[in-house]
Amino acid sequence: MYTYEHPHPSVTADCVVFAFDGKSLNLLLINRGIEPYKGSWALPGGFIHMDETAEDGALRELKEETGVEDIYLEQFHTFTTVDRDPRERVMTIAFLAFIRQDDYSVVAGDDAAKAQWFPVDNLPELAFDHKEIIKMALDKLRWKITYEPLVFHLLNKTFTMTQLLTIYEVVIGKELDRRNFNKKMLQLGYVVPTEERVQGVGRPGTLYMFDEEKYREQINNRNVF
Amino acid sequence: MYTYEHPHPSVTADCVVFAFDGKSLNLLLINRGIEPYKGSWALPGGFIHMDETAEDGALRELKEETGVEDIYLEQFHTFTTVDRDPRERVMTIAFLAFIRQDDYSVVAGDDAAKAQWFPVDNLPELAFDHKEIIKMALDKLRWKITYEPLVFHLLNKTFTMTQLLTIYEVVIGKELDRRNFNKKMLQLGYVVPTEERVQGVGRPGTLYMFDEEKYREQINNRNVF
DNA sequence: ACAAAAGTGTTTACTTTACACCCATGA
DNA sequence: TCATGGGTGTAAAGTAAACACTTTTGT
């Protein structure tokens, strides 16, 4: 038992993990195996330990509950509404992540009955205020994508222009001109063609890759105004 | 005394309050009247109560410690390094604010020996990890100013073009062309001239104001890609 | 008259948008 | 040969950048 002179809140970390399967933008959810909200879907996450940062806690819980590990998490908001958890005062620090869906075989862990991908435009009922958290994460993603090439975390090392275009279209929710998009991406300098071609239905396409070096050079030199 | 089965962290809210005095960008700090770091300068803030949100706590502490009240706070990051407070595990939710320096007579409150404005390029030694918090706040401000007209919170209702330009120059740290700046601001549509002129040294200048209505219309219609 | 700050216009370069036809492959 | 998806160019409009002299006021 732990005692304090003043009341203390609990603090959790929750992860909003996005992935792209070629068609739709998906979100990783777990089916809660314990009360409260047992049986409901929820964001992976849990209580932060006293010897770990919020980010470490988020990564640990994510791994325990879904098997997903070794990813980059970005903190985006802390939710502190007084009654957001029926048990006690719980604040949650929310994180965003973008991963390649195929790289991770999602497996349910101890705490959660199961983990599963859901398309963001067709989510189930959610525990706690997780619907609100996801809304804010989506807003952040839609804004961030306009100035940071985070979509590359969602794609394989090499990808076709059409795959890249599809992600942008899905995230921002409207169609883009294929010619202008192609031109723009190549002109940016950090999307570079490889020698490989992809075979399949239709004419084989060039596979491109993201040149992180060139991107870093650019952001260091960029003018803000 | 309050008892829990698992250990709980303390959670504080800290405020990074910016203002502009016509020459330099300033930051509101308090001189700590209590241990730890008694006598050091620190961000206004304190422990969040169990019946208030982080934002309410931040506003309450800010008012208690500095007399500044009724302002808009924006949450920007939560700091969770394990040893950031020598007393116990303390996480802090940090907020940003932009105010008109003249609108607030800064007065020291109970908790703090005194409150004072410091130019951001000449800050004193700071308690805890507040230097790091301020660095992140400044980065956020410099980035945010490029896409959101938050400088209007720092100016009086009416202002000259030169004042507006000076803020931009101070924040982004480089000189801007007066002609292009003037053109751009007027073309944006939400910086509108008034009938008033400002007298003083040199030729009298037009006073402008920020048309928040027009700004809101624009962001609702804007294209992200 | 001079010092101090305000006001203003044009040219050039760059960026963005709109728009449609042909090509390479597999079935 | 057909279906599928890949590749590409140009003109027009809009936006951003560079650049310097004149005006109004107070002293």
Coordinates of C-alpha atoms in Angstrom, one line a residue, chain A residues 63-169:
Chain A
K63 CA 3.9 -4.8 -26.6
E64 CA 2.1 -6.6 -23.8
E65 CA -1.3 -6.1 -25.3
T66 CA -0.7 -6.4 -29.0
G67 CA 2.8 -7.7 -29.7
V68 CA 3.7 -4.5 -31.5
E69 CA 7.2 -3.3 -30.5
D70 CA 10.1 -1.1 -31.5
I71 CA 8.1 1.7 -33.0
Y72 CA 8.3 5.5 -32.8
L73 CA 5.6 7.0 -30.6
E74 CA 4.8 10.7 -30.6
Q75 CA 3.0 12.2 -27.6
F76 CA 0.1 14.4 -28.8
H77 CA -2.2 15.2 -25.9
T78 CA -2.9 14.5 -22.2
F79 CA -6.6 13.9 -21.3
T80 CA -7.5 15.0 -17.9
T81 CA -11.3 15.2 -17.7
V82 CA -12.2 14.5 -14.1
D83 CA -14.6 11.6 -14.6
R84 CA -13.1 9.9 -17.6
D85 CA -12.5 6.7 -15.7
P86 CA -15.2 5.3 -13.3
R87 CA -12.6 3.7 -10.9
E88 CA -10.6 6.8 -9.8
R89 CA -9.1 9.9 -11.2
V90 CA -7.1 8.8 -14.2
M91 CA -5.3 11.0 -16.6
T92 CA -4.0 9.6 -19.8
I93 CA -1.1 10.7 -21.9
A94 CA -1.9 9.8 -25.5
F95 CA 0.6 8.8 -28.2
L96 CA 0.4 8.5 -32.0
A97 CA 2.2 5.9 -34.1
F98 CA 2.4 5.1 -37.8
I99 CA 3.5 1.6 -38.7
R100 CA 3.7 -0.9 -41.6
Q101 CA 0.8 -3.2 -41.0
D102 CA 2.5 -6.2 -42.5
D103 CA 5.6 -5.8 -40.3
Y104 CA 3.6 -6.7 -37.2
S105 CA 1.7 -9.8 -36.5
V106 CA -0.8 -8.5 -34.1
V107 CA -1.2 -10.9 -31.2
A108 CA -3.3 -10.5 -28.1
G109 CA -1.5 -10.5 -24.8
D110 CA -2.4 -11.2 -21.2
D111 CA -4.3 -8.0 -20.4
A112 CA -6.4 -8.1 -23.5
A113 CA -8.7 -10.7 -24.9
K114 CA -7.7 -9.8 -28.5
A115 CA -6.1 -7.2 -30.6
Q116 CA -7.4 -6.3 -34.0
W117 CA -7.2 -3.7 -36.8
F118 CA -10.2 -1.6 -37.6
P119 CA -10.6 0.8 -40.5
V120 CA -10.8 4.3 -39.1
D121 CA -14.1 5.0 -40.9
N122 CA -15.7 2.0 -39.3
L123 CA -14.8 1.8 -35.6
P124 CA -16.7 -0.1 -33.0
E125 CA -18.0 1.3 -29.7
L126 CA -15.1 2.4 -27.6
A127 CA -14.3 2.4 -23.8
F128 CA -13.7 5.5 -21.8
D129 CA -13.2 8.7 -23.8
H130 CA -11.2 6.8 -26.4
K131 CA -13.5 8.0 -29.2
E132 CA -12.5 11.5 -28.4
I133 CA -8.8 10.6 -28.2
I134 CA -9.0 9.0 -31.6
K135 CA -10.7 12.0 -33.0
M136 CA -7.9 14.2 -31.8
A137 CA -5.4 11.8 -33.2
L138 CA -7.0 11.8 -36.6
D139 CA -7.1 15.6 -36.7
K140 CA -3.5 15.7 -35.8
L141 CA -2.6 13.1 -38.5
R142 CA -4.6 15.1 -41.1
W143 CA -2.8 18.2 -40.2
K144 CA 0.7 16.7 -39.8
I145 CA 0.6 14.9 -43.1
T146 CA 0.4 18.3 -44.9
Y147 CA 3.9 19.3 -43.7
E148 CA 5.7 16.1 -42.6
P149 CA 6.2 13.0 -44.7
L150 CA 5.0 10.6 -42.1
V151 CA 3.2 8.4 -44.6
F152 CA 6.5 6.7 -45.3
H153 CA 6.2 4.9 -41.9
L154 CA 3.0 3.4 -43.2
L155 CA 4.5 2.0 -46.4
N156 CA 7.1 -0.6 -47.2
K157 CA 10.7 0.4 -47.9
T158 CA 9.8 0.6 -51.5
F159 CA 6.5 1.6 -52.8
T160 CA 4.7 2.7 -56.0
M161 CA 3.5 6.2 -56.6
T162 CA 0.0 4.9 -56.6
Q163 CA 0.3 3.5 -53.1
L164 CA 1.7 6.8 -51.9
L165 CA -1.0 8.7 -53.5
T166 CA -3.7 6.4 -52.1
I167 CA -2.5 7.1 -48.5
Y168 CA -2.7 10.8 -49.1
E169 CA -6.1 10.5 -50.6

